Tab-separated table of N, CA, C and O in Angstrom:
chain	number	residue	atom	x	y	z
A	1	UNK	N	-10.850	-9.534	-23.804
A	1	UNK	CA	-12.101	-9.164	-24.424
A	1	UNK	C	-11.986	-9.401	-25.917
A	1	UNK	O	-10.983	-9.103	-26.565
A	2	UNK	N	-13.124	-9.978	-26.442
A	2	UNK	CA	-13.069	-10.301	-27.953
A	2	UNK	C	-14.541	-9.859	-28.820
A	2	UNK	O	-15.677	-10.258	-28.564
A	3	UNK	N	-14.191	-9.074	-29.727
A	3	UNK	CA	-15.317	-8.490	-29.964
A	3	UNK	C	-15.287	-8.783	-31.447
A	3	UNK	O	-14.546	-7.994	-32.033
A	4	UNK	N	-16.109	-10.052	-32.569
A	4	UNK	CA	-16.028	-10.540	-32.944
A	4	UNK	C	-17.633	-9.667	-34.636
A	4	UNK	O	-18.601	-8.908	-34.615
A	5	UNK	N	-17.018	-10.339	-35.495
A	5	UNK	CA	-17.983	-9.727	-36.820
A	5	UNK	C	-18.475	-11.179	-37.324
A	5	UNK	O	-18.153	-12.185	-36.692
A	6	UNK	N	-19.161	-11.237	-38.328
A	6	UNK	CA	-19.759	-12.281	-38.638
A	6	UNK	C	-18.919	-13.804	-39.247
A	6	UNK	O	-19.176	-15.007	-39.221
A	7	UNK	N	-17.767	-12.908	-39.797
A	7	UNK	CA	-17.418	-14.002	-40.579
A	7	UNK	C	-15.704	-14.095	-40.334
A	7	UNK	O	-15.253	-12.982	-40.064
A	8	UNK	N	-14.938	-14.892	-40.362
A	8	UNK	CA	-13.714	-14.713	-40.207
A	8	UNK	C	-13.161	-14.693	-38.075
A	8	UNK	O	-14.023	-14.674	-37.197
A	9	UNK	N	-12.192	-14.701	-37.883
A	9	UNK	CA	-11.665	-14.897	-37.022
A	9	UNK	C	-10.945	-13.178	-36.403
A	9	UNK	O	-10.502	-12.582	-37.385
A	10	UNK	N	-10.797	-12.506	-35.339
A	10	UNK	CA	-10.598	-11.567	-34.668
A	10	UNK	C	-8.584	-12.226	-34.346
A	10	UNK	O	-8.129	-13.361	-34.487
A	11	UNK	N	-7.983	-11.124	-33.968
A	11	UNK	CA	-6.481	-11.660	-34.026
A	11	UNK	C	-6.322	-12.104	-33.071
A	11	UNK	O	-7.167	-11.870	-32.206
A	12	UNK	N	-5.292	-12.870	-32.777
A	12	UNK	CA	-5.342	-13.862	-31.659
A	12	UNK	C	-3.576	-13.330	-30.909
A	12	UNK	O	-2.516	-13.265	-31.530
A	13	UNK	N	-3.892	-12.936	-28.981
A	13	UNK	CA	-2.655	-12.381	-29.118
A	13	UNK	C	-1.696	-13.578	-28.119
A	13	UNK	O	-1.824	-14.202	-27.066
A	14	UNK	N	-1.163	-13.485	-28.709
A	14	UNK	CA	-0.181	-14.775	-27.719
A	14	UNK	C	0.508	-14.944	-26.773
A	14	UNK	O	0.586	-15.895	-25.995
A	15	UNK	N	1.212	-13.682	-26.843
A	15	UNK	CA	1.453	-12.647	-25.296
A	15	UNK	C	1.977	-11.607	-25.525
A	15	UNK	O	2.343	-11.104	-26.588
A	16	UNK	N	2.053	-11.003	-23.719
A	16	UNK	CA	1.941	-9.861	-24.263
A	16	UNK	C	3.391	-9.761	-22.490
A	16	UNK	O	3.323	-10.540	-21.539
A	17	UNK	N	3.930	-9.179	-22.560
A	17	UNK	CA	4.755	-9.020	-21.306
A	17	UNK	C	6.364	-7.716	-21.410
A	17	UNK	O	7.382	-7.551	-22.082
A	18	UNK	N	5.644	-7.107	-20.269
A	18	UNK	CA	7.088	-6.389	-19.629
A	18	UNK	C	8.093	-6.967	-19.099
A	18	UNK	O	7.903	-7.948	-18.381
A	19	UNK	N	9.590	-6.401	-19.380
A	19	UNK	CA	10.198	-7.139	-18.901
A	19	UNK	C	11.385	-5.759	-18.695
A	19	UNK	O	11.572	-4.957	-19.610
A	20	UNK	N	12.142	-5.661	-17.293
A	20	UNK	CA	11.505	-6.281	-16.454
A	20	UNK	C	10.284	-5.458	-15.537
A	20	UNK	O	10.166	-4.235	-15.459
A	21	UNK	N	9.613	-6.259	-15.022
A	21	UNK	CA	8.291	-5.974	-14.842
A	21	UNK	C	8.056	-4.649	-13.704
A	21	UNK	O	7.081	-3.911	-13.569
A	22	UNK	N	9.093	-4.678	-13.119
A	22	UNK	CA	9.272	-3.791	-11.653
A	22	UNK	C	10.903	-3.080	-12.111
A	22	UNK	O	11.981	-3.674	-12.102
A	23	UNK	N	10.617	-1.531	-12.522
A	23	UNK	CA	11.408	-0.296	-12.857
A	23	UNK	C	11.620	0.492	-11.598
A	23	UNK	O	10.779	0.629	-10.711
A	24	UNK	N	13.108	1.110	-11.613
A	24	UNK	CA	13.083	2.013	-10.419
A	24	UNK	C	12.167	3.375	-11.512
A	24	UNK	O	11.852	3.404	-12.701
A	25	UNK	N	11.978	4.495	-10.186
A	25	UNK	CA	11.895	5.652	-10.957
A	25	UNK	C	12.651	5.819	-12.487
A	25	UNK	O	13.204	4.748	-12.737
A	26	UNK	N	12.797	6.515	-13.265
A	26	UNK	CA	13.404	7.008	-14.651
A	26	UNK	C	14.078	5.710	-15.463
A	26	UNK	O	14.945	5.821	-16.330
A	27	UNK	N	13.444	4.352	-14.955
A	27	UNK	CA	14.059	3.282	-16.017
A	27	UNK	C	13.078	3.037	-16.670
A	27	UNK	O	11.899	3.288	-16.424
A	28	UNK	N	13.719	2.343	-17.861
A	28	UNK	CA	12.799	1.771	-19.003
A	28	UNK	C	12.568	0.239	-18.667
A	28	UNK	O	13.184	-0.512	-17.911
A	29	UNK	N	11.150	-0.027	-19.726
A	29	UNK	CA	10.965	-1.757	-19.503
A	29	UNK	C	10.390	-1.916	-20.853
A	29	UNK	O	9.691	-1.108	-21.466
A	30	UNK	N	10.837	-3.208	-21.257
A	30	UNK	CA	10.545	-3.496	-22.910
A	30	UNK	C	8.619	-4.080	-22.587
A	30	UNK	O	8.055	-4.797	-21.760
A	31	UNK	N	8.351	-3.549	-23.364
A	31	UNK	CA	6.934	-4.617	-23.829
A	31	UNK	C	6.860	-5.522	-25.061
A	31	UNK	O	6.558	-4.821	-26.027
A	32	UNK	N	6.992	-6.592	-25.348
A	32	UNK	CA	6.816	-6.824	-25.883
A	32	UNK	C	5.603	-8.152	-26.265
A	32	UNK	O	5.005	-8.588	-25.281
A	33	UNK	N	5.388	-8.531	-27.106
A	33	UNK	CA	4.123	-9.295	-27.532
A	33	UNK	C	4.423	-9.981	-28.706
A	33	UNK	O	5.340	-9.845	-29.517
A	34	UNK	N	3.294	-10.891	-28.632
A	34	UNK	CA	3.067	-12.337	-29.659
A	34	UNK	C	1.896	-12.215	-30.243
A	34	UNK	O	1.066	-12.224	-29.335
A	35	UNK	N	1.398	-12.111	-31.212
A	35	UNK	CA	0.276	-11.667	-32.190
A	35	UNK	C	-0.130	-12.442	-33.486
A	35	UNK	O	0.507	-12.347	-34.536
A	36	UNK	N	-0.871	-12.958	-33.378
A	36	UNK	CA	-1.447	-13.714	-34.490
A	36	UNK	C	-2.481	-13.142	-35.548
A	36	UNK	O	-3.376	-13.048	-34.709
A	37	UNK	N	-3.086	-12.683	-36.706
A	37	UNK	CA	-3.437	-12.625	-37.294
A	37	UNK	C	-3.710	-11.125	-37.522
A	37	UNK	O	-4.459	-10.869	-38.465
A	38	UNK	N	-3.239	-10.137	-36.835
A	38	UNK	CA	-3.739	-8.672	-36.732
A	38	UNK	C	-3.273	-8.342	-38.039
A	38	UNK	O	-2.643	-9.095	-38.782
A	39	UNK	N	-3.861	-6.365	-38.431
A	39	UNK	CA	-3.741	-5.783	-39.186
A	39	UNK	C	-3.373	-4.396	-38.368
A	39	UNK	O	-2.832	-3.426	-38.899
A	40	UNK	N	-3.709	-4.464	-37.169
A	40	UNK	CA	-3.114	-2.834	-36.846
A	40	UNK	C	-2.979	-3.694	-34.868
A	40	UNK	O	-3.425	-4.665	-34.257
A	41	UNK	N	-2.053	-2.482	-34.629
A	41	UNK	CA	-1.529	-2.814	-33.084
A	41	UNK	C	-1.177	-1.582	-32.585
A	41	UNK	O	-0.520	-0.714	-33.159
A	42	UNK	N	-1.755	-1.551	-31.248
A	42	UNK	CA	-2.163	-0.114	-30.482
A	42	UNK	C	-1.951	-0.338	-29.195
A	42	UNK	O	-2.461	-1.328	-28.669
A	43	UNK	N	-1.115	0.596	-28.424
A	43	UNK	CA	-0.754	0.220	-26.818
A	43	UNK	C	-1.189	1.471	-26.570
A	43	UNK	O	-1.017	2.550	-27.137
A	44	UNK	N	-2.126	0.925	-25.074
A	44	UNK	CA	-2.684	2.343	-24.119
A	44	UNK	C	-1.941	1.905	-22.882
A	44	UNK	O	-1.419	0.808	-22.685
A	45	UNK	N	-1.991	3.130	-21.948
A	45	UNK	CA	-1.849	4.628	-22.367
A	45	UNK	C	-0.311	5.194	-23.014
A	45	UNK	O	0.801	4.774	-22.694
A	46	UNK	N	-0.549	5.985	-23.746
A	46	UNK	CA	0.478	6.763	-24.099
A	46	UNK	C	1.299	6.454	-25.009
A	46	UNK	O	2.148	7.283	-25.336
A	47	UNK	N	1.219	4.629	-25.912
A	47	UNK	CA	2.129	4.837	-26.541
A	47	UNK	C	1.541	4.575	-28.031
A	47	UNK	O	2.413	4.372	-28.875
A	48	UNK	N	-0.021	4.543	-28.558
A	48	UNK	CA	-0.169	4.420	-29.678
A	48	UNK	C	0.291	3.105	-30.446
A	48	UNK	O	0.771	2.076	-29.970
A	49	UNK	N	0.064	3.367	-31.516
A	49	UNK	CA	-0.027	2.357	-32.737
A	49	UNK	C	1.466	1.746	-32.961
A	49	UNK	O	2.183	2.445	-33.678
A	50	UNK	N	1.892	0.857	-32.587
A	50	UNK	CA	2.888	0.379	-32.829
A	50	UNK	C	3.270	-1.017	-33.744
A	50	UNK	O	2.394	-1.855	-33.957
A	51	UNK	N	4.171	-1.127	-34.082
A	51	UNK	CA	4.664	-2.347	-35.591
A	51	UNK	C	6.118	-3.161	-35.084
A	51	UNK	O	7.044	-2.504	-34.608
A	52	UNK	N	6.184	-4.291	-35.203
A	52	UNK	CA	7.022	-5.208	-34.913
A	52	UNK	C	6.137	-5.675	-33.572
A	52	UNK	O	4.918	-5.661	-33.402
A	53	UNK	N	7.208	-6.091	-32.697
A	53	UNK	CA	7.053	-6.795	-31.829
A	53	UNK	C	7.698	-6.617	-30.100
A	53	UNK	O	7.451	-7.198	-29.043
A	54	UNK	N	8.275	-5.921	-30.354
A	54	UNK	CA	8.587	-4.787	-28.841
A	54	UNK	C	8.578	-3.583	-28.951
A	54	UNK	O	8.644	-3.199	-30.119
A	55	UNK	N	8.508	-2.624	-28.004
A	55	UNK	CA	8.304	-1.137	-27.619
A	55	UNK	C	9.007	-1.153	-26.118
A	55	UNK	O	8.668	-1.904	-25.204
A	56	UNK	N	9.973	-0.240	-26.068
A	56	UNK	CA	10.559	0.471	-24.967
A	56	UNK	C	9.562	1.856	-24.103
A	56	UNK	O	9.180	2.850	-24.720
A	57	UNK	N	9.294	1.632	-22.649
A	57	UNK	CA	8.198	2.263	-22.369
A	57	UNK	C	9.266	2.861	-21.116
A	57	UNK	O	10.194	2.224	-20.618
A	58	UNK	N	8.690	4.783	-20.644
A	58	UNK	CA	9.393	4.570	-19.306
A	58	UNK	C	8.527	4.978	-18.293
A	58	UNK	O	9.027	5.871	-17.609
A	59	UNK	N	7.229	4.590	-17.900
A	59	UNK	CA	6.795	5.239	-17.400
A	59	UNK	C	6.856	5.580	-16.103
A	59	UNK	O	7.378	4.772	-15.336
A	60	UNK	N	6.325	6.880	-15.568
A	60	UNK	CA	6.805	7.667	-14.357
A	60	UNK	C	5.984	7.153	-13.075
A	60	UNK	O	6.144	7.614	-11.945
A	61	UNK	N	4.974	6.008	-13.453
A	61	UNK	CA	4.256	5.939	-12.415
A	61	UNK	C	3.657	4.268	-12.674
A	61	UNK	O	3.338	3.833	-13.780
A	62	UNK	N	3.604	3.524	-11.439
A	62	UNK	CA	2.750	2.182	-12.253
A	62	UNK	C	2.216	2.463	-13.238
A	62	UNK	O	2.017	3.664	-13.420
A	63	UNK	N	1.890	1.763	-13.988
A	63	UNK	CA	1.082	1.480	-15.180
A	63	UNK	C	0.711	0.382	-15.639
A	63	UNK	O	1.458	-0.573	-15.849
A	64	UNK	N	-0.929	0.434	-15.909
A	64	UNK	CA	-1.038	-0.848	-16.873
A	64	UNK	C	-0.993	-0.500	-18.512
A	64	UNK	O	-1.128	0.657	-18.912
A	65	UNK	N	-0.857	-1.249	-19.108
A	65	UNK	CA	-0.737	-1.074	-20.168
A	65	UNK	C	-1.506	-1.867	-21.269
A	65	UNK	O	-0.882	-2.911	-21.460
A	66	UNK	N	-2.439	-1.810	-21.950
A	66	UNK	CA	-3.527	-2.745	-22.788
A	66	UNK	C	-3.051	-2.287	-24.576
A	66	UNK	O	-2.903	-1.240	-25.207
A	67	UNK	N	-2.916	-4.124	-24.919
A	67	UNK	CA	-2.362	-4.297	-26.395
A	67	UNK	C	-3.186	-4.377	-26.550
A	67	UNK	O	-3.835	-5.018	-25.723
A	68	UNK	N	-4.158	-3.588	-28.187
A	68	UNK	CA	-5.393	-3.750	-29.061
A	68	UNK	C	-4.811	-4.694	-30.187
A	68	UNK	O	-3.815	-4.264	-30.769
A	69	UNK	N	-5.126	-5.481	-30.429
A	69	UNK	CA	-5.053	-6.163	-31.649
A	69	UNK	C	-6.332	-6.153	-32.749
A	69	UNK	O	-7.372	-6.560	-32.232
A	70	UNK	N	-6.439	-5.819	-33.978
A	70	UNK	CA	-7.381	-5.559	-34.768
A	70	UNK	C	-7.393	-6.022	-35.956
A	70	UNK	O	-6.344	-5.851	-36.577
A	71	UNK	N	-8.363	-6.642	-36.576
A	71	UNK	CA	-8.313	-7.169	-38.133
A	71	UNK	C	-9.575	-6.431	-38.394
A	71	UNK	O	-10.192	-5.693	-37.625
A	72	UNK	N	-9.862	-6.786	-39.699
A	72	UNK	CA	-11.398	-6.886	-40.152
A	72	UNK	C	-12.473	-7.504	-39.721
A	72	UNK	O	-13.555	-7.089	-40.135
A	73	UNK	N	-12.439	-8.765	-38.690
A	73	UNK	CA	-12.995	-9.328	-38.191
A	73	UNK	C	-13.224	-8.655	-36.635
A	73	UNK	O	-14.300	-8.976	-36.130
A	74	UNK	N	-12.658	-8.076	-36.098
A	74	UNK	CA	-12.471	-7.837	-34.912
A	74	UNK	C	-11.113	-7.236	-34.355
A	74	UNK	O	-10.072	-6.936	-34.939
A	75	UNK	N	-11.555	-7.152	-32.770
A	75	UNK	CA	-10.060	-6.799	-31.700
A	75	UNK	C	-10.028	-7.805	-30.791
A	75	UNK	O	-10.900	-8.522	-30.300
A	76	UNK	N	-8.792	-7.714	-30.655
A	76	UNK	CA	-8.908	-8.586	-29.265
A	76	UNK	C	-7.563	-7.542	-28.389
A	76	UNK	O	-6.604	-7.003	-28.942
A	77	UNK	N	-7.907	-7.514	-26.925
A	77	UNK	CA	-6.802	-6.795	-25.940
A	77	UNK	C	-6.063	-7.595	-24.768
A	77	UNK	O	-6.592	-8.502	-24.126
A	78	UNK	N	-5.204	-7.283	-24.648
A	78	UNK	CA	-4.605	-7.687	-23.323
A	78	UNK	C	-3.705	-7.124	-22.569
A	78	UNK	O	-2.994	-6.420	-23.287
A	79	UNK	N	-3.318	-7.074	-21.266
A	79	UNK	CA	-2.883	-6.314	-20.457
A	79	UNK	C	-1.324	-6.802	-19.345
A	79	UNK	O	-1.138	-7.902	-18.826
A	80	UNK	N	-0.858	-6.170	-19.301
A	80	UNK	CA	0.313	-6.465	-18.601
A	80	UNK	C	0.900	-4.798	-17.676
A	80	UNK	O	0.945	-3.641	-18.096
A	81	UNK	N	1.167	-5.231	-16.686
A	81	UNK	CA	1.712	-4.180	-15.862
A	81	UNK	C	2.770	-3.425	-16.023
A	81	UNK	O	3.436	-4.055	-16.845
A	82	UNK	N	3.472	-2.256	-15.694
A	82	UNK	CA	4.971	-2.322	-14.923
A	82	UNK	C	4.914	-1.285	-13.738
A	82	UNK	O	4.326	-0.203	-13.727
A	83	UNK	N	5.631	-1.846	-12.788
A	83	UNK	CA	5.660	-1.082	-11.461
A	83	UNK	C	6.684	-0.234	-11.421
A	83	UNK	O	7.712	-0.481	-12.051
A	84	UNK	N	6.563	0.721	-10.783
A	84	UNK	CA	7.427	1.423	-10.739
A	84	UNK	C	7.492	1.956	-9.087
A	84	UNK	O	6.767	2.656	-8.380
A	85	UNK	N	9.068	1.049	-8.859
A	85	UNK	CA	9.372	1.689	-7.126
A	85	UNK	C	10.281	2.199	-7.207
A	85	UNK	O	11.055	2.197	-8.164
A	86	UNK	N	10.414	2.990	-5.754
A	86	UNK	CA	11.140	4.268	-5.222
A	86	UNK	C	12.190	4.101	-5.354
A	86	UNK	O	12.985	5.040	-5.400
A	87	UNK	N	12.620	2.589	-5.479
A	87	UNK	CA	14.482	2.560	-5.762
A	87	UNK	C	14.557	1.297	-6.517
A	87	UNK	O	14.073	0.231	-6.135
A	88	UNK	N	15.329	1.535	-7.841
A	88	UNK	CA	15.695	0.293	-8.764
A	88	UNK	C	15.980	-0.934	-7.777
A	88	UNK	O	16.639	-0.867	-6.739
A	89	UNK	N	15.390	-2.003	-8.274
A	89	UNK	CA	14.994	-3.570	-8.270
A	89	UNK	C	16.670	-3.771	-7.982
A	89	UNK	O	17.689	-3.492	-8.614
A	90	UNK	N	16.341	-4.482	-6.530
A	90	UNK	CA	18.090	-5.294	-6.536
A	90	UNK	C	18.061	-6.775	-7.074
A	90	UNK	O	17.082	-7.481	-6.830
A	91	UNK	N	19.574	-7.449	-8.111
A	91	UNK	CA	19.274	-8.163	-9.135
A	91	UNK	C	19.600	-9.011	-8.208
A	91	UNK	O	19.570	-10.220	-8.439
């Protein structure tokens, strides 16, 4: 979704991905993302406004997860999963 102002360009996100994508119960999975032109960066649910370029997430239950990217011009969002099954991922 791109929700755009008159003049100037909205941030452009380049990606956005968990890794790895499928957590047993109580593990962590990195998110991280590729971002072009933003001024502020915001992950729902639960983890807020974040800076750089990865975040460690653990959550207790699937989840999706949606990156806000925001300038003066606009936002732009995108979304990436992580699953979470009953017994850690055999490698």
């Amino acid at each position: 979704m791109i929700i755009q102002s008159s003049t100037g360009s909205p941030p452009t996100i380049l990606s956005f991905t968990a890794s790895p994508a499928s957590v047993g119960a109580g593990q962590s999975s990195l998110l991280s993302w590729s971002v072009s032109g933003a001024t502020s960066l915001s992950i729902n649910p639960g983890v807020g406004s974040v800076t750089g370029s990865s975040v460690t997430v653990t959550p207790s239950a699937t989840t999706q997860y949606t990156l806000v990217a925001a300038n003066a011009y606009g936002s732009t969002s995108a979304q990436t999963t992580v699953t979470v099954v009953s017994a850690p991922p055999s490698s």
